Coordinates of C-alpha atoms in Angstrom, one line a residue:
Chain A
X25 CA 94.8 77.2 117.1
X26 CA 98.5 76.9 117.3
X27 CA 99.2 79.9 119.5
X28 CA 100.3 79.2 123.1
X29 CA 98.1 81.0 125.6
X30 CA 99.5 79.3 128.7
X31 CA 101.5 82.4 129.7
X32 CA 100.5 86.0 130.3
X33 CA 102.1 88.9 128.5
X34 CA 103.2 90.0 131.9
X35 CA 105.7 87.6 133.4
X36 CA 105.2 89.1 136.8
X37 CA 101.5 88.3 136.6
X38 CA 102.4 84.6 136.0
X39 CA 104.7 84.7 138.9
X40 CA 102.1 86.2 141.2
X41 CA 99.4 83.7 140.3
X42 CA 101.8 80.9 140.7
X43 CA 102.8 82.2 144.1
X44 CA 99.3 82.3 145.6
X45 CA 98.7 78.7 144.3
X46 CA 101.9 77.3 145.8
X47 CA 101.5 79.2 149.1
X48 CA 97.9 77.8 149.3
X49 CA 99.3 74.3 148.7
X50 CA 101.9 74.8 151.4
X51 CA 99.2 76.0 153.8
X52 CA 97.1 73.0 152.8
X53 CA 100.0 70.6 153.6
X54 CA 100.4 72.1 157.1
X55 CA 96.7 71.9 157.8
X56 CA 96.6 68.3 156.6
X57 CA 99.4 67.4 159.1
X58 CA 97.6 69.3 161.9
X59 CA 94.5 67.2 161.3
X60 CA 96.4 63.9 161.1
X61 CA 98.3 64.7 164.3
X62 CA 95.1 65.7 166.1
X63 CA 93.5 62.4 165.2
X64 CA 96.6 60.6 166.3
X65 CA 96.5 62.4 169.6
X66 CA 93.0 61.2 170.2
X67 CA 93.2 57.7 169.0
X68 CA 96.7 56.8 170.4
X69 CA 96.2 58.3 173.8
X70 CA 99.6 60.0 173.5
X71 CA 98.7 63.7 174.0
X72 CA 102.2 64.9 173.2
X73 CA 101.4 66.1 169.6
X74 CA 98.5 68.3 171.0
X75 CA 100.8 71.1 172.3
X76 CA 102.5 71.2 168.9
X77 CA 99.2 71.5 167.1
X78 CA 98.1 74.4 169.3
X79 CA 101.4 76.1 168.8
X80 CA 101.3 75.8 165.0
X81 CA 97.7 77.0 164.7
X82 CA 99.2 80.5 164.8
X83 CA 101.2 79.7 161.7
X84 CA 98.0 78.6 159.9
X85 CA 96.3 81.9 160.8
X86 CA 99.3 83.9 159.6
X87 CA 99.4 82.0 156.3
X88 CA 95.7 82.7 155.7
X89 CA 96.2 86.5 156.2
X90 CA 99.3 86.6 154.1
X91 CA 97.8 84.7 151.1
X92 CA 94.7 86.7 151.3
X93 CA 96.8 89.8 151.1
X94 CA 98.6 88.5 148.0
X95 CA 95.2 87.8 146.4
X96 CA 94.1 91.4 147.2
X97 CA 97.2 92.7 145.5
X98 CA 96.6 90.7 142.4
X99 CA 93.0 92.1 142.2
X100 CA 94.3 95.6 142.7
X101 CA 97.2 95.5 140.3
X102 CA 95.9 93.2 137.5
X103 CA 92.1 93.3 137.5
X104 CA 92.2 89.6 136.6
X105 CA 89.4 88.2 134.4
X106 CA 87.9 84.9 133.5
X107 CA 90.0 81.9 134.7
X108 CA 92.5 84.2 136.4
X109 CA 89.7 85.9 138.3
X110 CA 88.2 82.6 139.3
X111 CA 91.6 81.3 140.4
X112 CA 92.2 84.3 142.7
X113 CA 88.7 84.2 144.2
X114 CA 89.0 80.4 144.7
X115 CA 92.4 80.7 146.4
X116 CA 91.0 83.3 148.7
X117 CA 88.0 81.1 149.6
X118 CA 90.1 78.0 150.0
X119 CA 92.5 79.5 152.4
X120 CA 89.5 80.5 154.5
X121 CA 88.4 76.9 154.6
X122 CA 91.9 75.7 155.4
X123 CA 92.1 78.1 158.3
X124 CA 88.8 76.7 159.6
X125 CA 90.1 73.2 159.3
X126 CA 93.1 74.3 161.3
X127 CA 90.7 75.6 164.0
X128 CA 88.9 72.3 164.1
X129 CA 92.2 70.5 164.4
X130 CA 93.1 72.7 167.3
X131 CA 89.7 72.0 169.0
X132 CA 90.4 68.3 168.7
X133 CA 93.8 68.9 170.3
X134 CA 92.2 70.7 173.2
X135 CA 89.8 67.8 173.8
X136 CA 92.7 65.4 173.6
X137 CA 94.4 67.2 176.4
X138 CA 91.2 67.4 178.4
X139 CA 90.4 63.7 178.3
X140 CA 94.1 62.7 178.4
X141 CA 95.1 59.1 178.0
X142 CA 91.6 57.9 178.8
X143 CA 90.5 58.6 175.3
X144 CA 91.8 55.5 173.7
X145 CA 89.5 53.4 176.0
X146 CA 86.6 55.7 175.3
X147 CA 83.6 55.5 173.0
X148 CA 83.4 55.5 169.3
X149 CA 87.0 54.8 168.7
X150 CA 86.3 53.0 165.5
X151 CA 84.3 56.0 164.2
X152 CA 86.9 58.5 165.1
X153 CA 89.6 56.5 163.5
X154 CA 87.6 55.8 160.4
X155 CA 86.2 59.4 160.0
X156 CA 89.6 60.9 160.8
X157 CA 91.4 58.9 158.1
X158 CA 88.6 59.7 155.7
X159 CA 88.8 63.5 156.2
X160 CA 92.6 63.4 155.9
X161 CA 92.2 61.8 152.6
X162 CA 89.5 64.3 151.6
X163 CA 91.8 67.2 152.4
X164 CA 94.7 65.9 150.3
X165 CA 92.2 64.8 147.6
X166 CA 90.7 68.3 147.4
X167 CA 94.1 69.9 147.2
X168 CA 95.4 67.4 144.6
X169 CA 92.3 68.1 142.6
X170 CA 92.9 71.8 142.8
X171 CA 96.5 71.4 141.7
X172 CA 95.6 69.2 138.8
X173 CA 92.4 71.0 137.8
X174 CA 90.7 67.6 138.3
X175 CA 86.9 68.0 138.4
X176 CA 86.3 64.3 138.9
X177 CA 88.7 64.1 141.8
X178 CA 86.9 67.1 143.4
X179 CA 83.5 65.4 142.9
X180 CA 84.9 62.2 144.5
X181 CA 85.8 64.2 147.6
X182 CA 82.2 65.5 147.8
X183 CA 81.0 61.9 147.5
X184 CA 83.2 61.0 150.5
X185 CA 81.8 63.8 152.5
X186 CA 78.4 62.1 152.3
X187 CA 80.0 58.9 153.8
X188 CA 81.5 60.9 156.6
X189 CA 78.2 62.5 157.4
X190 CA 76.6 59.1 157.6
X191 CA 79.4 57.9 159.9
X192 CA 78.8 60.9 162.0
X193 CA 75.1 60.2 162.4
X194 CA 75.8 56.6 163.3
X195 CA 78.4 57.6 165.9
X196 CA 75.9 60.0 167.4
X197 CA 73.4 57.2 167.8
X198 CA 76.0 55.1 169.4
X199 CA 76.9 57.9 171.9
X200 CA 73.3 58.5 172.8
X201 CA 72.9 54.8 173.6
X202 CA 75.9 54.9 176.0
X203 CA 74.6 58.0 177.7
X204 CA 71.2 56.5 178.2
X205 CA 72.6 53.3 179.6
X206 CA 75.0 55.1 182.0
X207 CA 74.5 58.7 182.8
X208 CA 77.9 58.8 184.5
X209 CA 79.4 58.5 181.0
X210 CA 77.8 61.7 179.8
X211 CA 80.8 63.9 180.6
X212 CA 83.1 61.9 178.5
X213 CA 80.5 61.2 175.8
X214 CA 80.1 65.0 175.3
X215 CA 83.9 65.3 174.8
X216 CA 83.7 62.6 172.2
X217 CA 80.7 64.3 170.6
X218 CA 82.7 67.5 170.2
X219 CA 85.5 65.6 168.6
X220 CA 83.2 63.8 166.1
X221 CA 81.6 67.1 165.3
X222 CA 85.0 68.7 164.6
X223 CA 85.9 65.9 162.3
X224 CA 82.6 66.1 160.5
X225 CA 83.1 69.9 160.0
X226 CA 86.6 69.2 158.5
X227 CA 84.9 67.0 155.9
X228 CA 82.5 69.9 155.1
X229 CA 85.4 72.3 154.6
X230 CA 87.2 69.7 152.3
X231 CA 84.0 69.6 150.3
X232 CA 84.0 73.4 150.1
X233 CA 87.5 73.3 148.7
X234 CA 86.4 70.8 146.1
X235 CA 83.6 73.0 145.0
X236 CA 86.1 75.7 144.3
X237 CA 88.0 73.3 142.1
X238 CA 84.9 73.0 140.0
X239 CA 84.5 76.8 140.0
X240 CA 88.0 77.3 138.8
X241 CA 87.8 74.7 136.0
X242 CA 84.3 75.1 134.7
X243 CA 83.1 78.4 136.1
X244 CA 80.1 76.8 137.7
X245 CA 79.3 77.9 141.2
X246 CA 78.2 74.7 142.8
X247 CA 78.0 75.8 146.4
X248 CA 74.9 74.6 148.1
X249 CA 74.0 72.1 145.3
X250 CA 73.4 68.4 145.4
X251 CA 75.9 65.9 144.2
X252 CA 73.8 65.2 141.1
X253 CA 73.5 68.9 140.3
X254 CA 77.2 69.3 140.8
X255 CA 78.1 66.5 138.4
X256 CA 75.8 68.0 135.8
X257 CA 77.1 71.5 136.1
X258 CA 80.7 70.5 136.3
X259 CA 80.5 68.8 133.0
X260 CA 78.2 70.9 130.8
X261 CA 77.7 69.7 127.3
X262 CA 78.6 73.0 125.9
X263 CA 82.0 73.1 127.6
X264 CA 84.4 75.7 126.1
X265 CA 86.2 74.1 123.1
X266 CA 88.2 75.4 120.3
Chain B
X30 CA 91.4 83.5 104.6
X31 CA 89.8 83.7 108.0
X32 CA 92.0 82.4 110.8
X33 CA 89.3 80.0 112.0
X34 CA 87.6 78.1 109.2
X35 CA 83.8 77.9 109.3
X36 CA 83.6 79.7 112.6
X37 CA 80.1 80.2 114.0
X38 CA 79.9 82.9 116.6
X39 CA 79.7 81.5 120.1
X40 CA 77.1 82.6 122.5
X41 CA 74.2 85.0 121.8
X42 CA 74.8 87.3 118.9
X43 CA 71.1 87.9 118.3
X44 CA 68.6 89.9 120.3
X45 CA 64.9 89.6 120.9
X46 CA 64.3 93.3 120.2
X47 CA 67.0 94.3 117.7
X48 CA 67.5 97.9 116.7
X49 CA 70.3 97.1 114.3
X50 CA 70.8 93.8 112.5
X51 CA 74.0 92.9 110.7
X52 CA 73.9 89.8 108.6
X53 CA 76.9 88.1 106.9
X54 CA 78.9 91.3 106.8
X55 CA 82.2 91.2 105.0
X56 CA 84.4 94.2 104.7
X57 CA 87.3 94.6 102.3
X58 CA 90.0 97.3 102.1
X59 CA 91.0 96.8 98.5
X60 CA 92.2 93.2 98.2
X61 CA 92.5 92.8 101.9
X62 CA 89.5 91.4 103.8
X63 CA 89.1 93.0 107.2
X64 CA 85.8 91.5 108.4
X65 CA 84.6 87.9 107.8
X66 CA 81.0 87.1 107.8
X67 CA 79.8 88.9 110.9
X68 CA 76.2 88.6 112.0
X69 CA 75.2 90.5 115.1
X70 CA 72.1 92.2 116.5
X71 CA 72.3 95.3 118.6
X72 CA 69.2 95.4 120.8
X73 CA 67.1 98.4 121.5
X74 CA 68.2 100.3 124.6
X75 CA 71.2 98.1 125.0
X76 CA 74.9 99.0 125.4
X77 CA 77.0 96.5 123.5
X78 CA 80.8 96.6 123.9
X79 CA 83.0 95.6 121.0
X80 CA 86.4 94.4 122.2
X81 CA 89.4 92.7 120.7
X82 CA 93.1 93.3 120.0
X83 CA 94.3 96.0 117.6
X84 CA 93.4 95.3 114.1
X85 CA 90.7 92.8 114.9
X86 CA 88.1 94.7 112.9
X87 CA 86.0 96.1 115.8
X88 CA 86.2 99.7 114.7
X89 CA 85.8 98.8 111.0
X90 CA 82.6 96.9 112.0
X91 CA 81.3 99.9 114.1
X92 CA 81.9 102.2 111.2
X93 CA 79.8 100.0 108.9
X94 CA 76.8 100.7 111.1
X95 CA 76.4 104.3 109.9
X96 CA 78.3 103.9 106.6
X97 CA 81.3 105.9 107.8
X98 CA 83.4 103.5 105.8
X99 CA 81.9 105.1 102.7
X100 CA 84.4 107.9 103.2
X101 CA 87.2 105.4 102.6
X102 CA 87.5 104.9 98.9
X103 CA 89.0 101.4 98.8
X104 CA 86.6 100.1 101.4
X105 CA 83.8 97.7 100.3
X106 CA 81.1 96.4 102.5
X107 CA 78.9 93.4 101.6
X108 CA 76.2 91.7 103.5
X109 CA 73.2 93.3 105.1
X110 CA 72.8 95.9 107.8
X111 CA 69.2 96.7 108.8
X112 CA 68.1 99.6 111.0
X113 CA 64.6 98.9 112.1
X114 CA 64.4 96.5 109.1
X115 CA 65.5 99.1 106.6
X116 CA 68.6 98.2 104.7
X117 CA 71.0 101.1 105.4
X118 CA 73.1 100.2 102.3
X119 CA 69.9 100.4 100.1
X120 CA 70.3 102.3 96.9
X121 CA 67.9 105.0 97.9
X122 CA 69.4 105.7 101.3
X123 CA 70.8 109.2 101.9
X124 CA 73.7 108.9 104.3
X125 CA 73.1 112.4 105.8
X126 CA 69.9 111.6 107.6
X127 CA 71.2 108.1 108.3
X128 CA 74.1 109.5 110.2
X129 CA 71.6 111.7 112.2
X130 CA 69.7 108.5 113.1
X131 CA 73.0 106.7 113.9
X132 CA 75.3 109.2 115.5
X133 CA 78.9 108.8 116.3
X134 CA 81.4 109.9 119.0
X135 CA 85.0 109.5 118.2
X136 CA 88.2 108.7 120.1
X137 CA 89.5 112.2 120.3
X138 CA 87.0 114.9 121.1
X139 CA 86.5 116.9 117.9
X140 CA 84.4 120.0 118.7
X141 CA 84.0 122.5 115.8
X142 CA 85.9 125.7 116.1
X143 CA 82.7 127.4 117.1
X144 CA 81.0 128.4 120.3
X145 CA 79.6 125.8 122.7
X146 CA 76.1 126.8 121.6
X147 CA 76.9 126.6 117.9
X148 CA 78.5 123.2 118.3
X149 CA 75.3 121.7 119.6
X150 CA 73.0 123.8 117.4
X151 CA 74.9 122.8 114.2
X152 CA 73.1 119.5 113.6
X153 CA 69.6 120.7 114.3
X154 CA 70.3 123.7 112.0
X155 CA 71.6 121.7 109.0
X156 CA 69.0 119.0 109.3
X157 CA 66.3 121.7 109.4
X158 CA 64.9 120.4 112.7
X159 CA 64.0 123.8 114.1
X160 CA 61.8 126.7 113.0
X161 CA 62.2 129.1 115.8
X162 CA 65.2 130.4 117.8
X163 CA 63.5 129.5 121.0
X164 CA 63.2 125.9 119.9
X165 CA 66.8 125.8 119.1
X166 CA 67.7 127.1 122.5
X167 CA 65.6 124.4 124.0
X168 CA 67.3 121.7 122.0
X169 CA 70.7 123.0 122.9
X170 CA 69.9 123.2 126.6
X171 CA 68.3 119.7 126.7
X172 CA 71.2 118.2 124.8
X173 CA 73.7 119.7 127.1
X174 CA 71.7 118.6 130.1
X175 CA 71.5 115.1 128.9
X176 CA 75.2 115.1 128.3
X177 CA 75.7 116.2 131.8
X178 CA 77.5 119.4 130.7
X179 CA 74.8 122.1 131.2
X180 CA 75.7 123.2 134.7
X181 CA 79.4 123.6 133.7
X182 CA 78.8 125.7 130.6
X183 CA 75.4 127.4 131.0
X184 CA 77.1 130.8 131.8
X185 CA 79.5 130.6 128.8
X186 CA 77.5 129.2 126.0
X187 CA 79.2 131.6 123.5
X188 CA 82.7 130.7 124.5
X189 CA 84.6 128.5 122.1
X190 CA 84.0 124.7 122.5
X191 CA 87.7 124.1 122.0
X192 CA 88.4 126.0 125.3
X193 CA 86.8 123.2 127.3
X194 CA 88.8 120.5 129.1
X195 CA 89.1 117.1 127.2
X196 CA 86.4 115.5 129.2
X197 CA 84.1 118.4 128.7
X198 CA 84.8 118.5 125.0
X199 CA 83.9 114.8 124.7
X200 CA 80.6 115.5 126.5
X201 CA 80.1 118.4 124.2
X202 CA 80.5 116.0 121.3
X203 CA 78.0 113.7 122.9
X204 CA 75.6 116.6 123.3
X205 CA 76.2 117.5 119.6
X206 CA 75.4 113.9 118.7
X207 CA 72.2 113.7 120.7
X208 CA 71.0 117.2 119.6
X209 CA 69.7 115.6 116.3
X210 CA 67.8 113.1 118.3
X211 CA 69.5 109.9 117.0
X212 CA 68.3 106.4 117.7
X213 CA 71.7 104.8 117.9
X214 CA 75.0 106.2 119.2
X215 CA 78.2 104.6 118.1
X216 CA 81.2 105.3 120.2
X217 CA 84.7 104.6 119.1
X218 CA 86.9 104.5 122.1
X219 CA 85.3 107.6 123.6
X220 CA 87.4 107.7 126.7
X221 CA 90.9 106.8 125.5
X222 CA 92.0 110.4 125.5
X223 CA 90.5 111.2 128.9
X224 CA 91.6 111.0 132.5
X225 CA 89.9 108.7 135.0
X226 CA 87.5 111.3 136.4
X227 CA 86.4 112.4 132.9
X228 CA 86.1 108.7 132.0
X229 CA 83.9 108.0 135.0
X230 CA 81.6 110.8 134.0
X231 CA 81.3 109.6 130.4
X232 CA 80.7 106.1 131.6
X233 CA 77.9 107.3 133.9
X234 CA 76.5 109.2 131.1
X235 CA 76.5 106.1 128.8
X236 CA 74.4 104.3 131.4
X237 CA 71.9 107.2 131.5
X238 CA 71.7 107.5 127.8
X239 CA 70.8 103.9 127.5
X240 CA 67.2 104.7 128.5
X241 CA 66.6 106.6 125.3
X242 CA 69.3 105.3 122.9
X243 CA 70.9 102.2 121.6
X244 CA 74.6 102.3 122.1
X245 CA 77.5 100.4 120.6
X246 CA 80.9 101.2 122.0
X247 CA 84.4 100.1 120.9
X248 CA 86.8 100.1 123.8
X249 CA 90.3 98.9 124.6
X250 CA 89.6 99.0 128.3
X251 CA 88.1 95.7 129.3
X252 CA 87.1 97.1 132.7
X253 CA 85.2 99.8 130.8
X254 CA 83.4 97.1 128.7
X255 CA 82.6 95.3 131.9
X256 CA 81.3 98.5 133.6
X257 CA 79.1 100.0 130.8
X258 CA 77.8 97.2 128.6
X259 CA 75.1 94.5 128.9
X260 CA 76.6 92.4 126.1
X261 CA 80.1 92.1 124.9
X262 CA 81.2 91.0 121.5
X263 CA 84.8 89.7 121.0
X264 CA 86.4 90.2 117.6
X265 CA 89.6 88.5 116.5
X266 CA 91.3 88.9 113.2
X267 CA 88.1 90.1 111.5
X268 CA 85.9 87.3 112.9
X269 CA 83.2 87.7 115.5
X270 CA 84.3 85.0 118.0
X271 CA 81.8 85.3 120.8
X272 CA 78.9 87.4 122.0
X273 CA 77.6 86.9 125.5
X274 CA 76.2 88.8 128.4
X275 CA 79.0 90.9 129.8
X276 CA 79.0 89.4 133.2
X277 CA 79.5 86.0 131.6
X278 CA 82.2 87.1 129.2
X279 CA 84.4 88.4 132.0
X280 CA 84.0 85.5 134.4
X281 CA 83.4 82.5 132.2
X282 CA 84.0 83.2 128.5
X283 CA 82.9 80.5 126.2
X284 CA 85.7 80.6 123.6
X285 CA 89.3 80.0 124.4
X286 CA 90.4 83.0 122.3
X287 CA 88.1 85.3 124.3
X288 CA 89.6 83.9 127.5
X289 CA 93.2 84.3 126.3
X290 CA 92.5 87.9 125.3
X291 CA 90.7 89.1 128.4
X292 CA 93.2 87.4 130.7
X293 CA 96.0 89.2 129.0
X294 CA 97.6 86.2 127.3
X295 CA 97.9 88.2 124.1
X296 CA 96.7 91.5 122.7

């Protein structure tokens, strides 16, 4: 086929679809920074970024609502179908996950303030640093994959989520050992536990975003499926071809 | 020449319980070919939507199914169309009873300039389906009821059909079609001249009629196709590009041309 189908007959429709995508990316960028700063606040012992994170959380919430409103308008005005419909639905779902990542970053910031400068001498520092770096990469990986319609990139993020989950379990075992050995450490250990939990949840949300990439590109709804199932369904043999 | 060489229809063009079977249908208007090698089943008690850009051949194909194209002199149809395994283009086939078995509803409501009653009674009368007046009354009442029009017209059955609103006229035409007890109803953009409320009523009716009839509907409204049909067939430049369950076609179409059309990238 020599015809070019990249553009809609309606130029405004192109503009609207482009807008939700780019607004989602901007929101993703902000959320990614929030997470990175939160991890920094915990691991460096410098709690000064925490206030900024808490303040900017409102921006994240506002962006979610605004983008969702744009998605609703597209549904109402254009009744999108096929890949356009999947794009609008996916953006609407992704901003929800981004908003929740923002919530988790805020939780980490609160804990950072609570434990103050003592955190850097606390437990599981290695795990926090490692998992924190990992989930930051996952968020940017998932958003990149979305922007480039890259199914393999998305699957890679899901693979990393498994590693984060393993790290999380190992860190929990470590914390339990500390608590058993010295019950006076329980208070601080619980704070660390909440932080680890928040980071682990961020990984889950990045995974959800990646699942939406697969939905947009291939049409397969791979939520709640295993990595193997996901790989099979993301690359069906009978993929749409000319 | 077809625009895509050696195209094989994507998806599921065949049905487990076909009512109508079209095989390798080609249609020509004089020298010009309008349909290229279309094979498609229409399943019993199924609503199938035929969609595609203007001039794609969807109406031409629909009109093959009850030989309405016979009325166009330069039109030639080859291939096979079977209604319950009987070739409708067979040499012994009389098109009058055929068109009673395969009824048609058109884009613009076209009631006869007669009373509401006589519009519906016309078919049963000319096909000799009734012996007694009471029987005729029963058929007219039942047909109007099935078409969802009875309550609106029961007190003025002898008023002219042309005095009804557009939506009512179209339901009257549907009542006229079902009065001869067809097996298949073909609808050629039945709602394109109607307002949204009248359209919603016809769409609801289509869903009810599916219990007793097999329905093929040509529509320009993709939302309508998505609402009323179980399968959707996408035509493009005379070729049948893709046939799939409607929910799939509108979320994850198989062929890139279907995708481009339903997302409004041409049409």
